[in-house]
Short mmCIF file of C-alpha atoms and ligand atoms in Angstrom, two decimals:
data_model
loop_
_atom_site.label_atom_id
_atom_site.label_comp_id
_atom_site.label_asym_id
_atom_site.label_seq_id
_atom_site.Cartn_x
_atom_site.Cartn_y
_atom_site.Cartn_z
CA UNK M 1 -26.14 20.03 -19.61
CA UNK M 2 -22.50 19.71 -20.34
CA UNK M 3 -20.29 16.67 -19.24
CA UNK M 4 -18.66 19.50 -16.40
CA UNK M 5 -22.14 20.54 -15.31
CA UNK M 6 -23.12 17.07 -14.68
CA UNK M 7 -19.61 15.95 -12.72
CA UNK M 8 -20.77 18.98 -10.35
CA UNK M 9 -24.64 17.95 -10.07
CA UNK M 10 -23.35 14.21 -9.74
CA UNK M 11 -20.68 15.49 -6.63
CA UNK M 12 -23.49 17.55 -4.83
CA UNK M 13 -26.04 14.53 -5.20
CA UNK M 14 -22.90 12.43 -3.75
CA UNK M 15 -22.32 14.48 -1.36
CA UNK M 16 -25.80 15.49 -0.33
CA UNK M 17 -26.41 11.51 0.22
CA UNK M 18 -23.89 11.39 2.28
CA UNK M 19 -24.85 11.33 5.81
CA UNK M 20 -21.56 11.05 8.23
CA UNK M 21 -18.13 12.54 7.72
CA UNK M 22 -16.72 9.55 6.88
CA UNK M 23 -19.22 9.20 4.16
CA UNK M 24 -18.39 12.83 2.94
CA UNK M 25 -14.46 11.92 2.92
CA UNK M 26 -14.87 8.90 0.69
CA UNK M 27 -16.93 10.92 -1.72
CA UNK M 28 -14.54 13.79 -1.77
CA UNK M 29 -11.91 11.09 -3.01
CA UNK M 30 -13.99 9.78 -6.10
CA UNK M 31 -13.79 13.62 -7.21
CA UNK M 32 -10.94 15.36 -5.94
CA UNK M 33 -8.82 12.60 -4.77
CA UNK M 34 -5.51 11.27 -6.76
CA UNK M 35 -7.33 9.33 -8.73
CA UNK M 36 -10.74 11.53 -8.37
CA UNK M 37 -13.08 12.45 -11.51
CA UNK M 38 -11.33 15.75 -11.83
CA UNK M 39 -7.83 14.72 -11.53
CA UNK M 40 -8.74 12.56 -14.38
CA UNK M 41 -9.77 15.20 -16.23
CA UNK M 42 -6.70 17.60 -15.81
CA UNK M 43 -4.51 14.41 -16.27
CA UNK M 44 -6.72 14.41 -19.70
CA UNK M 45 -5.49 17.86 -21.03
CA UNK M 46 -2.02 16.95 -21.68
CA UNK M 47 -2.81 15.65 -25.89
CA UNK M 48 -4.72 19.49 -26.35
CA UNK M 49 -3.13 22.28 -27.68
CA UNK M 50 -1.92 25.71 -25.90
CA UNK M 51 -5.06 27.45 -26.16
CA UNK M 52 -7.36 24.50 -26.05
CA UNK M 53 -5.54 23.88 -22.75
CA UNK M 54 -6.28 27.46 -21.28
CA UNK M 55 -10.11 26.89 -21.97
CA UNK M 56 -10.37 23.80 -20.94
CA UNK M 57 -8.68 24.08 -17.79
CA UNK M 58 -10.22 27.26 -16.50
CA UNK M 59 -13.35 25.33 -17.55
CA UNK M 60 -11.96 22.32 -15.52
CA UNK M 61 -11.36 24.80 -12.60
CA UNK M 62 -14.98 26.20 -12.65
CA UNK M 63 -16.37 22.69 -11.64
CA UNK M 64 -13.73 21.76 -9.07
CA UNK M 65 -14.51 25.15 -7.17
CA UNK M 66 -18.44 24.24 -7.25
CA UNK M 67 -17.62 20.99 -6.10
CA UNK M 68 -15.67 22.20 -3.12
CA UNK M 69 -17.77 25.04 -2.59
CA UNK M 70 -20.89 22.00 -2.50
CA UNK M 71 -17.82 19.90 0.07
CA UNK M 72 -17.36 23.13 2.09
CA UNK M 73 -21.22 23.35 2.48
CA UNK M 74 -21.93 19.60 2.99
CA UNK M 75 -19.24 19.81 5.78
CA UNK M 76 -20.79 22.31 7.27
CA UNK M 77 -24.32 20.89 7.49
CA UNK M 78 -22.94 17.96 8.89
CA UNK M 79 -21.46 19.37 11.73
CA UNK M 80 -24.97 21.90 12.34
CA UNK M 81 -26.59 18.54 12.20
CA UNK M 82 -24.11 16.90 14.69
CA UNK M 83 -24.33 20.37 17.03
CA UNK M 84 -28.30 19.83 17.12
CA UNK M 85 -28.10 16.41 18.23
CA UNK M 86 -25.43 17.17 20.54
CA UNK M 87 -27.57 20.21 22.33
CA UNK M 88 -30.97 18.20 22.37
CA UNK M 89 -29.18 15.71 24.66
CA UNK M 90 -27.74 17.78 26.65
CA UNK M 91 -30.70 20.27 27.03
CA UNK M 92 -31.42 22.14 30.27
CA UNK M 93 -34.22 23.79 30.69
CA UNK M 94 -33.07 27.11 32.84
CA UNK M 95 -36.70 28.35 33.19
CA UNK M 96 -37.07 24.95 36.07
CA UNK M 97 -37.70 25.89 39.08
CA UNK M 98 -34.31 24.95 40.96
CA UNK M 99 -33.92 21.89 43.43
CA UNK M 100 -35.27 23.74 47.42
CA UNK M 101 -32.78 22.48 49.96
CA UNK M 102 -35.33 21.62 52.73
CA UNK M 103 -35.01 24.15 55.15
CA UNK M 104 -35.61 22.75 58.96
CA UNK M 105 -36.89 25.19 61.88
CA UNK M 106 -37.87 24.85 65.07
CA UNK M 107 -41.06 23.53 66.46
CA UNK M 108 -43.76 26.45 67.57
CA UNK M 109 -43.98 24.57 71.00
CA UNK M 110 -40.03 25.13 70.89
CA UNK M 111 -40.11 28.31 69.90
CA UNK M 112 -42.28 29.28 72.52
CA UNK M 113 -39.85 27.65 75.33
CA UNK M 114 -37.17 29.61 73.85
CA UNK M 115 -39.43 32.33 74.43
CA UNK M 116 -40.42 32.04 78.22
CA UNK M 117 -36.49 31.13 79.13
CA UNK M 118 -35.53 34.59 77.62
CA UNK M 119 -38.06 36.33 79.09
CA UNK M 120 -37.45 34.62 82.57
CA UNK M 121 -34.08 34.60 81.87
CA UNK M 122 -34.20 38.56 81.65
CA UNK M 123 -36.12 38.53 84.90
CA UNK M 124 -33.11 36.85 86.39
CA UNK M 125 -34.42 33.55 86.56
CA UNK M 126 -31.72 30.09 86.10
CA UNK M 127 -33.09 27.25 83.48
CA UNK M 128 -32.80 23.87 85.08
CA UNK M 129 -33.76 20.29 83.44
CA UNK M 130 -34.66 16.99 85.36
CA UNK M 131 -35.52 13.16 84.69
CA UNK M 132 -39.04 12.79 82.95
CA UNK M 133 -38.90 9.48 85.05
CA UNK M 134 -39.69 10.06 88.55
CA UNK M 135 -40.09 9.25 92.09
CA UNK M 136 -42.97 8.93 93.77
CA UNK M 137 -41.31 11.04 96.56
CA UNK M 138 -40.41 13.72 94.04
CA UNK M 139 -43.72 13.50 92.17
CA UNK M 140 -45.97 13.52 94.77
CA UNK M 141 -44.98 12.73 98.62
CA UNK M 142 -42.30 15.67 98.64
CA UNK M 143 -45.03 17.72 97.53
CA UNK M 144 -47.15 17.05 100.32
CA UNK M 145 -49.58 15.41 98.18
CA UNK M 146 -51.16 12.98 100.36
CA UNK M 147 -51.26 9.15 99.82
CA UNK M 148 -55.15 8.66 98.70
CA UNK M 149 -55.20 12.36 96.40
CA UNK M 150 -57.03 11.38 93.14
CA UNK M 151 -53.91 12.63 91.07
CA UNK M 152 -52.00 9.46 92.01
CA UNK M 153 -54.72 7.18 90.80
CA UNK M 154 -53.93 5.05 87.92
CA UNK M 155 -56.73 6.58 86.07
CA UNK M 156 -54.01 10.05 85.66
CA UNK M 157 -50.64 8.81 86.32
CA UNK M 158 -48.67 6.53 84.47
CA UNK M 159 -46.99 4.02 86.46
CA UNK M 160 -43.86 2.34 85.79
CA UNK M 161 -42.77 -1.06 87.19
CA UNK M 162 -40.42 -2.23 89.51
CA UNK M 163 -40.76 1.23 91.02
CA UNK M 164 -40.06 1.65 95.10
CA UNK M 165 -39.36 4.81 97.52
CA UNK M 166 -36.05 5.89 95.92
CA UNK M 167 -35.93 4.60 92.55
CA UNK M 168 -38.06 5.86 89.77
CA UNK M 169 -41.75 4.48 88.82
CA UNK M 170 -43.69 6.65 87.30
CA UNK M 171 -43.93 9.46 84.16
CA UNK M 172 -43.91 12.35 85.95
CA UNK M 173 -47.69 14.07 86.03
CA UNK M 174 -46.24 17.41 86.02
CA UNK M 175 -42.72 19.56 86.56
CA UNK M 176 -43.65 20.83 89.86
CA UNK M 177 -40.85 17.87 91.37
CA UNK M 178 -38.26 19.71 90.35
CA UNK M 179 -39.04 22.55 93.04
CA UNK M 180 -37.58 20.05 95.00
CA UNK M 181 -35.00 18.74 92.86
CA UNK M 182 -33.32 22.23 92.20
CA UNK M 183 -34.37 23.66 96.38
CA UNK M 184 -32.31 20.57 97.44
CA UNK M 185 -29.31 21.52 95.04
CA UNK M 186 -29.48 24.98 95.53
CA UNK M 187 -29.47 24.52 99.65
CA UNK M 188 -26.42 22.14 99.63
CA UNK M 189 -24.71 24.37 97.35
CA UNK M 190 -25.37 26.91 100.38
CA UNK M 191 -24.48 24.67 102.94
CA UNK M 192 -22.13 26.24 104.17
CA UNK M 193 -23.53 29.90 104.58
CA UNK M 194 -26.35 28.56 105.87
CA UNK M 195 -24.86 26.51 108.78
CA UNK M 196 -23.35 29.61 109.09
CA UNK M 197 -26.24 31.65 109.54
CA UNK M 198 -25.42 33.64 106.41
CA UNK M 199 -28.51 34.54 104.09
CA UNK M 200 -28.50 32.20 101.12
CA UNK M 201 -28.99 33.69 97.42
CA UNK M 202 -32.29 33.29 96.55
CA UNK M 203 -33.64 30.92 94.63
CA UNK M 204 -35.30 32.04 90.86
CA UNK M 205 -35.46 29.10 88.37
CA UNK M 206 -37.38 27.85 85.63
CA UNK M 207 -38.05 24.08 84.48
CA UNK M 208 -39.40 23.41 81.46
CA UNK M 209 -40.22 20.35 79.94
CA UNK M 210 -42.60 16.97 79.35
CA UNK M 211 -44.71 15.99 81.54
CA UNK M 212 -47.27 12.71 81.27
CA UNK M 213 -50.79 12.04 82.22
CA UNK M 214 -53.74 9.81 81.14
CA UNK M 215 -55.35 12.07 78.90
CA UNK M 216 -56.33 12.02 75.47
CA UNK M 217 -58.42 15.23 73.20
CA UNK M 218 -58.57 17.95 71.30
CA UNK M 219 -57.20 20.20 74.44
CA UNK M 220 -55.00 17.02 75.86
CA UNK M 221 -52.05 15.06 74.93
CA UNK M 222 -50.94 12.00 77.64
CA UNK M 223 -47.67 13.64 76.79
CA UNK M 224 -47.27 17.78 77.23
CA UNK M 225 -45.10 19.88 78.13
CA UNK M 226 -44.84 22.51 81.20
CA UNK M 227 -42.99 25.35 82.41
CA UNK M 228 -42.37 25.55 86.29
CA UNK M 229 -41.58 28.77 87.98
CA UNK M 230 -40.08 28.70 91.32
CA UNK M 231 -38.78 32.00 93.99
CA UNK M 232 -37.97 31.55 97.23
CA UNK M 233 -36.20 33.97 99.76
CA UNK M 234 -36.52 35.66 102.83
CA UNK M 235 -38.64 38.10 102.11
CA UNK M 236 -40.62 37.05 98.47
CA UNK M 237 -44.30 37.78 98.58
CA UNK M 238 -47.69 37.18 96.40
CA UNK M 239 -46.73 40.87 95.17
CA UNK M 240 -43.68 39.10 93.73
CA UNK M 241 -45.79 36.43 91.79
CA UNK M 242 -48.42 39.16 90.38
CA UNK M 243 -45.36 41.48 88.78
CA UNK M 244 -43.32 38.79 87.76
CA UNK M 245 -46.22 37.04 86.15
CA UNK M 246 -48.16 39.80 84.92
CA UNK M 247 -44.90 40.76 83.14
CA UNK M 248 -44.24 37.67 81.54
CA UNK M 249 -47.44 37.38 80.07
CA UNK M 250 -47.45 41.02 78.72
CA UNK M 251 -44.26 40.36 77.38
CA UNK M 252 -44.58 37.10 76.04
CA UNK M 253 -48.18 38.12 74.14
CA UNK M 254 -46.16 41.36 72.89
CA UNK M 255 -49.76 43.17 74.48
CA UNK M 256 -49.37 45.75 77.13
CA UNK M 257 -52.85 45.88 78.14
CA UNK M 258 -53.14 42.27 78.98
CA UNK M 259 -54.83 41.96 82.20
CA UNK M 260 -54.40 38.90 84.58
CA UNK M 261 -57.03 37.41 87.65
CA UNK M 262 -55.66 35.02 90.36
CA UNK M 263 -58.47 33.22 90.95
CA UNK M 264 -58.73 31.18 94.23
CA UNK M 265 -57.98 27.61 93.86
CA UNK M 266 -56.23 24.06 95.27
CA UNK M 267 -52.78 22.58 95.31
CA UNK M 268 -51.48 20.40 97.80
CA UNK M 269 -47.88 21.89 97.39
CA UNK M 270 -49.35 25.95 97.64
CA UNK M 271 -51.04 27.54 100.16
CA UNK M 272 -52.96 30.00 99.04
CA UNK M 273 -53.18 28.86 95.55
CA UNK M 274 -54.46 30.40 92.38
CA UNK M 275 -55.43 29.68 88.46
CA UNK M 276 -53.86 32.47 86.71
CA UNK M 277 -56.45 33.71 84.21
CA UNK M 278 -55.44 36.48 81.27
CA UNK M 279 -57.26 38.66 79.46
CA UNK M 280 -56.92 40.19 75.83
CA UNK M 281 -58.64 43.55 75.34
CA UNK M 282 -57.83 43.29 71.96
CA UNK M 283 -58.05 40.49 69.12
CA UNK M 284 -59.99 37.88 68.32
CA UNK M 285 -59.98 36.52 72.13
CA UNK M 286 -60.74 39.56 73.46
CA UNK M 287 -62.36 39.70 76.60
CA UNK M 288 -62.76 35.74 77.03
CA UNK M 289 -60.66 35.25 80.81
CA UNK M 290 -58.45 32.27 79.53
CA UNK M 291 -56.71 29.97 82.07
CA UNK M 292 -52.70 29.91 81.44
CA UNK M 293 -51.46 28.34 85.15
CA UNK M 294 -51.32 27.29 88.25
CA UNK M 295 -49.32 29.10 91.05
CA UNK M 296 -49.23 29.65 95.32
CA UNK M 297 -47.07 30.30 97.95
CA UNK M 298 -45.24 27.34 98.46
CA UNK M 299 -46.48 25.74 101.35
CA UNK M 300 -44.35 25.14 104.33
CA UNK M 301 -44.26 21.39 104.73
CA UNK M 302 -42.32 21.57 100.93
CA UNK M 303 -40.23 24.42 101.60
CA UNK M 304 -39.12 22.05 104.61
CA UNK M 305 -38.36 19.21 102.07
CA UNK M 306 -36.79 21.63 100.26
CA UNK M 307 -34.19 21.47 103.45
CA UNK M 308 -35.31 25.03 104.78
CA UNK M 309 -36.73 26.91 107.14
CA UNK M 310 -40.79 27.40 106.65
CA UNK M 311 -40.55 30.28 109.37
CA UNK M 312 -37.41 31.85 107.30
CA UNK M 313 -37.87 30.87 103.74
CA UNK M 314 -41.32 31.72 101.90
CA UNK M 315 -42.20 32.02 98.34
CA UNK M 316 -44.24 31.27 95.13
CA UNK M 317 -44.20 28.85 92.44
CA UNK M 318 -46.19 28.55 89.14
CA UNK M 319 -46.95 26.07 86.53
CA UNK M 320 -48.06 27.03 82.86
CA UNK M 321 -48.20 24.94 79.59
CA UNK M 322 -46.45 26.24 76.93
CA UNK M 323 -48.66 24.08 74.39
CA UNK M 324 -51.36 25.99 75.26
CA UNK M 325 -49.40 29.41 75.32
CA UNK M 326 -48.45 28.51 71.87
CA UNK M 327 -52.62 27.58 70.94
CA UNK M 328 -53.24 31.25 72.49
CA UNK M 329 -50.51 33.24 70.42
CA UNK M 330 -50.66 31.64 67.00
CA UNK M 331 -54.35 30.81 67.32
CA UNK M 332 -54.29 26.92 66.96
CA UNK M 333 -57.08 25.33 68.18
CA UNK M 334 -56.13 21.60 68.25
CA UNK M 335 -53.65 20.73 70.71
CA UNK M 336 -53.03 17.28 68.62
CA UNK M 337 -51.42 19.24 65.45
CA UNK M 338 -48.41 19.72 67.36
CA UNK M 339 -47.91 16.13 67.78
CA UNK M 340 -48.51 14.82 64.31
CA UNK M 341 -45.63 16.42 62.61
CA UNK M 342 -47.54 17.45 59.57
CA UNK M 343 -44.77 19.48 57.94
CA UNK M 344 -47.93 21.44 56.10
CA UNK M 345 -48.63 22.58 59.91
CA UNK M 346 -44.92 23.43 61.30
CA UNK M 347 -43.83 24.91 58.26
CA UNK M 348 -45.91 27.67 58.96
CA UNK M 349 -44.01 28.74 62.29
CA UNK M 350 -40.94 29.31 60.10
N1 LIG Z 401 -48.26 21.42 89.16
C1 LIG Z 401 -49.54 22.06 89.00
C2 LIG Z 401 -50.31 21.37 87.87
O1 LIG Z 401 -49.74 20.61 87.15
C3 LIG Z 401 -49.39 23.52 88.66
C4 LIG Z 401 -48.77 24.32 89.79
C5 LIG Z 401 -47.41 24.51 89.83
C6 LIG Z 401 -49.57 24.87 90.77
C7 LIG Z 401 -46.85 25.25 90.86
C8 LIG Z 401 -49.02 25.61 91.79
C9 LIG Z 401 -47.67 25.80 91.82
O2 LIG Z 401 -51.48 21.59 87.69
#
């Protein structure tokens, strides 16, 4: 190997060992810098003759271009290098799945009030909402529930202290008190036509909401909700009560076959009264009579506390839980899933 083959083998070792491009710089300078190995060597020509010059220095020229071909290379392997480094911190892997926003719905027992207010709303029926806290009066004694019934035992009802006639004491047991809540409204709204013998629009309202009792398994919850149904005109019959319900339910179940049995039963606020049974004819509850409410013609003594006529005013009320409206149409059979707020369990009403 001649002394110009080595200078080039010596640069590329040089430069190969170098591993930043600092490194690189300072080796460039010991070959091609002002004082470098090959400067040196050019500077060395000037005692050699024409022609020994022109061989010589094309010879010269040879080496310097391998050694900044080798520089050109080095350089560029340093900065691959750097690149790699660069990309392997800053690596994202696009085949991730991406970060889920949580997206929030509404509860099925929700859904299903939304539900019954459309469809009642579409029957013409008002929404109203009153205290979960009530009265005794309101609860029961409006309601012509008398003083020793077994619904105002401890045992179903729970009490709250401090309670007397006018202020509240107790969780209400169910949302039949806002009948009177809403009658009374509704009649001094129509004071005045009625004072003036006028007939008074009727009344056709709704009141959902929670309602409270003692009561704890797979089919009760101490806390559940309800849905009560109220009409009351001049002239508003059981006939009323059997379309308007029979409707709902047909609606609300999406099945037009649906058939419905008023079976004879006891309220002290309704007289007659009847469970309101339904029937699918198709599904997996086919057949099976399933109990969905309570209902009656509102007996007189609370259409009086109601601030109205019994002899003028007649009518019907109902009262159905939507928890177990919602069991029935998405086929849930434990009335406690609602409550636990398993997200596993709502998710699937979305
Ligand atoms: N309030 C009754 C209950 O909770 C249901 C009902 C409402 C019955 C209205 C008749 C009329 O069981």
């Amino acid at each position: 190997m001649n002394e110009l083959d080595s200078l080039v083998e010596s640069a590329t070792q040089l430069f190969a060992q170098s591993a930043t491009p600092a490194d690189l710089e300072n080796a460039k300078a010991q070959f091609l810098g002002k004082s470098g190995r090959v400067t040196e060597l050019m500077k060395g020509m000037a005692q050699l003759s024409v022609e020994e010059k022109k061989s010589r220095g094309a010879a010269i020229n040879v080496a310097k271009q391998a050694i900044e071909a080798a520089l050109t290379a080095r350089r560029q392997a340093l900065a691959d290098a750097e690149l790699q480094v660069q990309l392997k911190a800053e690596a994202l892997d696009v085949s991730l799945p991406g970060r889920q926003r949580g997206q929030g719905g509404l509860h099925p027992v929700s859904l299903t009030l939304e539900r019954i207010e459309g469809i009642f709303g579409s029957m013409g029926f008002d929404v109203a909402q009153g205290p979960e806290i009530e009265t005794d009066w309101f609860n029961f004694t409006a309601l012509n529930t008398p003083e020793d019934h077994p619904a105002r035992s401890m045992h179903d009802t729970f009490y709250v202290e401090g309670g007397t006639d006018t202020a509240p004491n107790l969780l209400r047991t169910h949302t039949s008190p806002m009948q009177i809540r809403h009658a009374v409204q509704h009649v001094k709204k129509n004071r005045a036509l009625l004072d003036a013998g006028q007939p008074m629009p009727e009344i056709r309202v709704i009141a959902p909401g929670r309602t409270y009792r003692v009561d704890s398994d797979a089919t009760h919850s101490p806390m559940f909700h309800q849905c009560e149904g109220l009409w009351i005109g001049e002239n508003v019959s059981f006939k009323d009560l059997k379309v308007i319900f029979t409707a709902f339910c047909r609606t609300f179940f999406e099945s037009d076959d649906l058939v419905l049995r008023f079976r004879p039963s006891f309220f002290p606020f309704t007289e007659p009264s009847a469970e309101i049974d339904i029937q699918f004819q198709t599904g997996p509850l086919a057949g099976r009579w399933l109990e969905v409410a309570g209902s009656g013609q509102v007996h007189p003594n609370v259409v009086r506390n109601m601030g109205l006529d019994p002899e003028k005013y007649i009518g019907f009320a109902f009262g159905m839980g939507p928890d177990r409206l919602t069991m029935l149409r998405y086929g849930v059979n434990d009335l406690r899933l609602f409550f636990d707020g398993d997200i596993r369990f709502l998710s699937q009403f979305q």
